[in-house]
XYZ file of C-alpha atoms in Angstrom:
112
model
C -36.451 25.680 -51.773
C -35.193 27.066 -48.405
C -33.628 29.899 -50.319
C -37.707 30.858 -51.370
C -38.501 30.542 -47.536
C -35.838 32.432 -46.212
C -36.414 35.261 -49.140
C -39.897 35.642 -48.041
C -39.409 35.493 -44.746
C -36.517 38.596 -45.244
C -39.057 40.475 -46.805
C -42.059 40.253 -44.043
C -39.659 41.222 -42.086
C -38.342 44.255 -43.125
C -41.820 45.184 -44.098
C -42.933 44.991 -40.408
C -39.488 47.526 -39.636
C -40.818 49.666 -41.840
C -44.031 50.099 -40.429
C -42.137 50.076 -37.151
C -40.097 53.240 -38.400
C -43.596 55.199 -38.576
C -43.726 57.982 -35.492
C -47.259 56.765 -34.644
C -46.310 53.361 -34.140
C -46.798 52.533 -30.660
C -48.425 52.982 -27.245
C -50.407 56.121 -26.618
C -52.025 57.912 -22.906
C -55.347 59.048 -24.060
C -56.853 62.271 -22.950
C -59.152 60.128 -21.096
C -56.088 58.153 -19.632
C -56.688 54.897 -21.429
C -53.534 53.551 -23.600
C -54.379 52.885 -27.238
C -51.922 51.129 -29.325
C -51.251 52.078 -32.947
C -49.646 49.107 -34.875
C -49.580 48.652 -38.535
C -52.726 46.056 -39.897
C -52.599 45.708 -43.567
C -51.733 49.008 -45.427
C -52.982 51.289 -42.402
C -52.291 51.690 -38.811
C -54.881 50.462 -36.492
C -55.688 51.978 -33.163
C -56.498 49.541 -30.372
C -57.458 50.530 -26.531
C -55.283 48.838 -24.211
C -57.007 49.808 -20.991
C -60.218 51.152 -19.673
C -63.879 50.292 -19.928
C -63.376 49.367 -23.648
C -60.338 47.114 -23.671
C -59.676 45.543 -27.080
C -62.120 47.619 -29.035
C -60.424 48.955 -32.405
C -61.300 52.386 -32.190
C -59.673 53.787 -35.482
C -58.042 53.687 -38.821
C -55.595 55.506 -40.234
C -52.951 56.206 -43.273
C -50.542 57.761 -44.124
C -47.054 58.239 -43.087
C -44.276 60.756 -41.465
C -46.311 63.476 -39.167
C -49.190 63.125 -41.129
C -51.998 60.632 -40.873
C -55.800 60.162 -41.987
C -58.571 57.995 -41.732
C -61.242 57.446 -39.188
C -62.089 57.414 -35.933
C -64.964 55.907 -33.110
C -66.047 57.129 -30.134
C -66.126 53.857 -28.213
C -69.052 55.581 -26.045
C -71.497 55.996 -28.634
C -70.212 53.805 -31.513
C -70.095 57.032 -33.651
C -67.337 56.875 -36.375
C -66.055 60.463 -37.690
C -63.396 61.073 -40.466
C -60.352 61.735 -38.678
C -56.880 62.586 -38.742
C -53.220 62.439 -36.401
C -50.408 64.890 -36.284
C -47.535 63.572 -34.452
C -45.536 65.812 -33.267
C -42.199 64.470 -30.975
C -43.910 62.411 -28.446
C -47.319 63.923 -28.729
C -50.037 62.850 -30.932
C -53.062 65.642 -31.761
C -55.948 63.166 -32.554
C -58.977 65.042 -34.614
C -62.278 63.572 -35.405
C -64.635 65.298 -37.862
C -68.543 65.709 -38.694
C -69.069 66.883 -42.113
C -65.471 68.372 -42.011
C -67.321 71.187 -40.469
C -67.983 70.334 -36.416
C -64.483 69.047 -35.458
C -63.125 68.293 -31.834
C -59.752 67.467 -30.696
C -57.382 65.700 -27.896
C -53.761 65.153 -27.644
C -52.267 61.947 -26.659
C -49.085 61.415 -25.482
C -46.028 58.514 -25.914
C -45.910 56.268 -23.511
C-alpha cells in the first residue's frame, strides 16, 4: 500500500518538473512594470499579477509548449479578454493579444 502512495506521489512530481522545464515558467516584468507569474494550472499555464493595482488577478491562459504558446489574454483595466499568444525568446517574453485576429497589439516582458 505505501508502494501505491509513493508511485503516485513520483509521478505528481515529475509532472510538476516537467511543467517546470517549460521557458515560460516563471516570474515576468511587465511592460507596465508589474510582475506576472506564469505557473502551470491544469494542462495550461496560467498568468497571475504579482504586483500593482491588480494583485492576484489571473490575467491569462495559455498552451502550448517550447517558444511557442497560445491562449488568451485580459486587460485587467477593462476586463476585456482577447485571443492571445507568447513567444519566448531567451529571457524575453513577446506577449500578443488579438481582436478578430485582425487589430493586434503587443508588449515584451522580461525574466525576472
Amino acid at each position: 500500500m505505501i508502494r501505491k502512495y509513493v508511485l503516485a506521489g513520483a509521478i505528481a512530481l515529475s509532472a510538476t518538473f516537467a511543467y517546470a522545464d517549460e521557458p515560460i515558467v516563471g516570474n515576468w516584468k511587465t511592460a507596465s512594470g508589474e510582475t506576472a507569474l506564469i505557473a502551470a494550472c491544469g494542462g495550461d499555464f496560467c498568468i497571475t499579477l504579482k504586483t500593482g493595482k491588480y494583485t492576484g488577478r489571473k490575467i491569462g491562459t495559455l498552451a502550448g509548449s517550447g517558444a511557442d504558446y497560445t491562449g488568451e489574454i485580459t486587460d485587467p483595466s477593462n476586463d476585456k479578454t482577447y485571443s492571445g499568444s507568447g513567444t519566448v525568446s531567451g529571457g524575453s517574453l513577446k506577449m500578443k493579444g488579438c481582436v478578430l485576429k485582425v487589430f493586434c497589439k503587443s508588449q515584451t516582458w522580461t525574466r525576472l
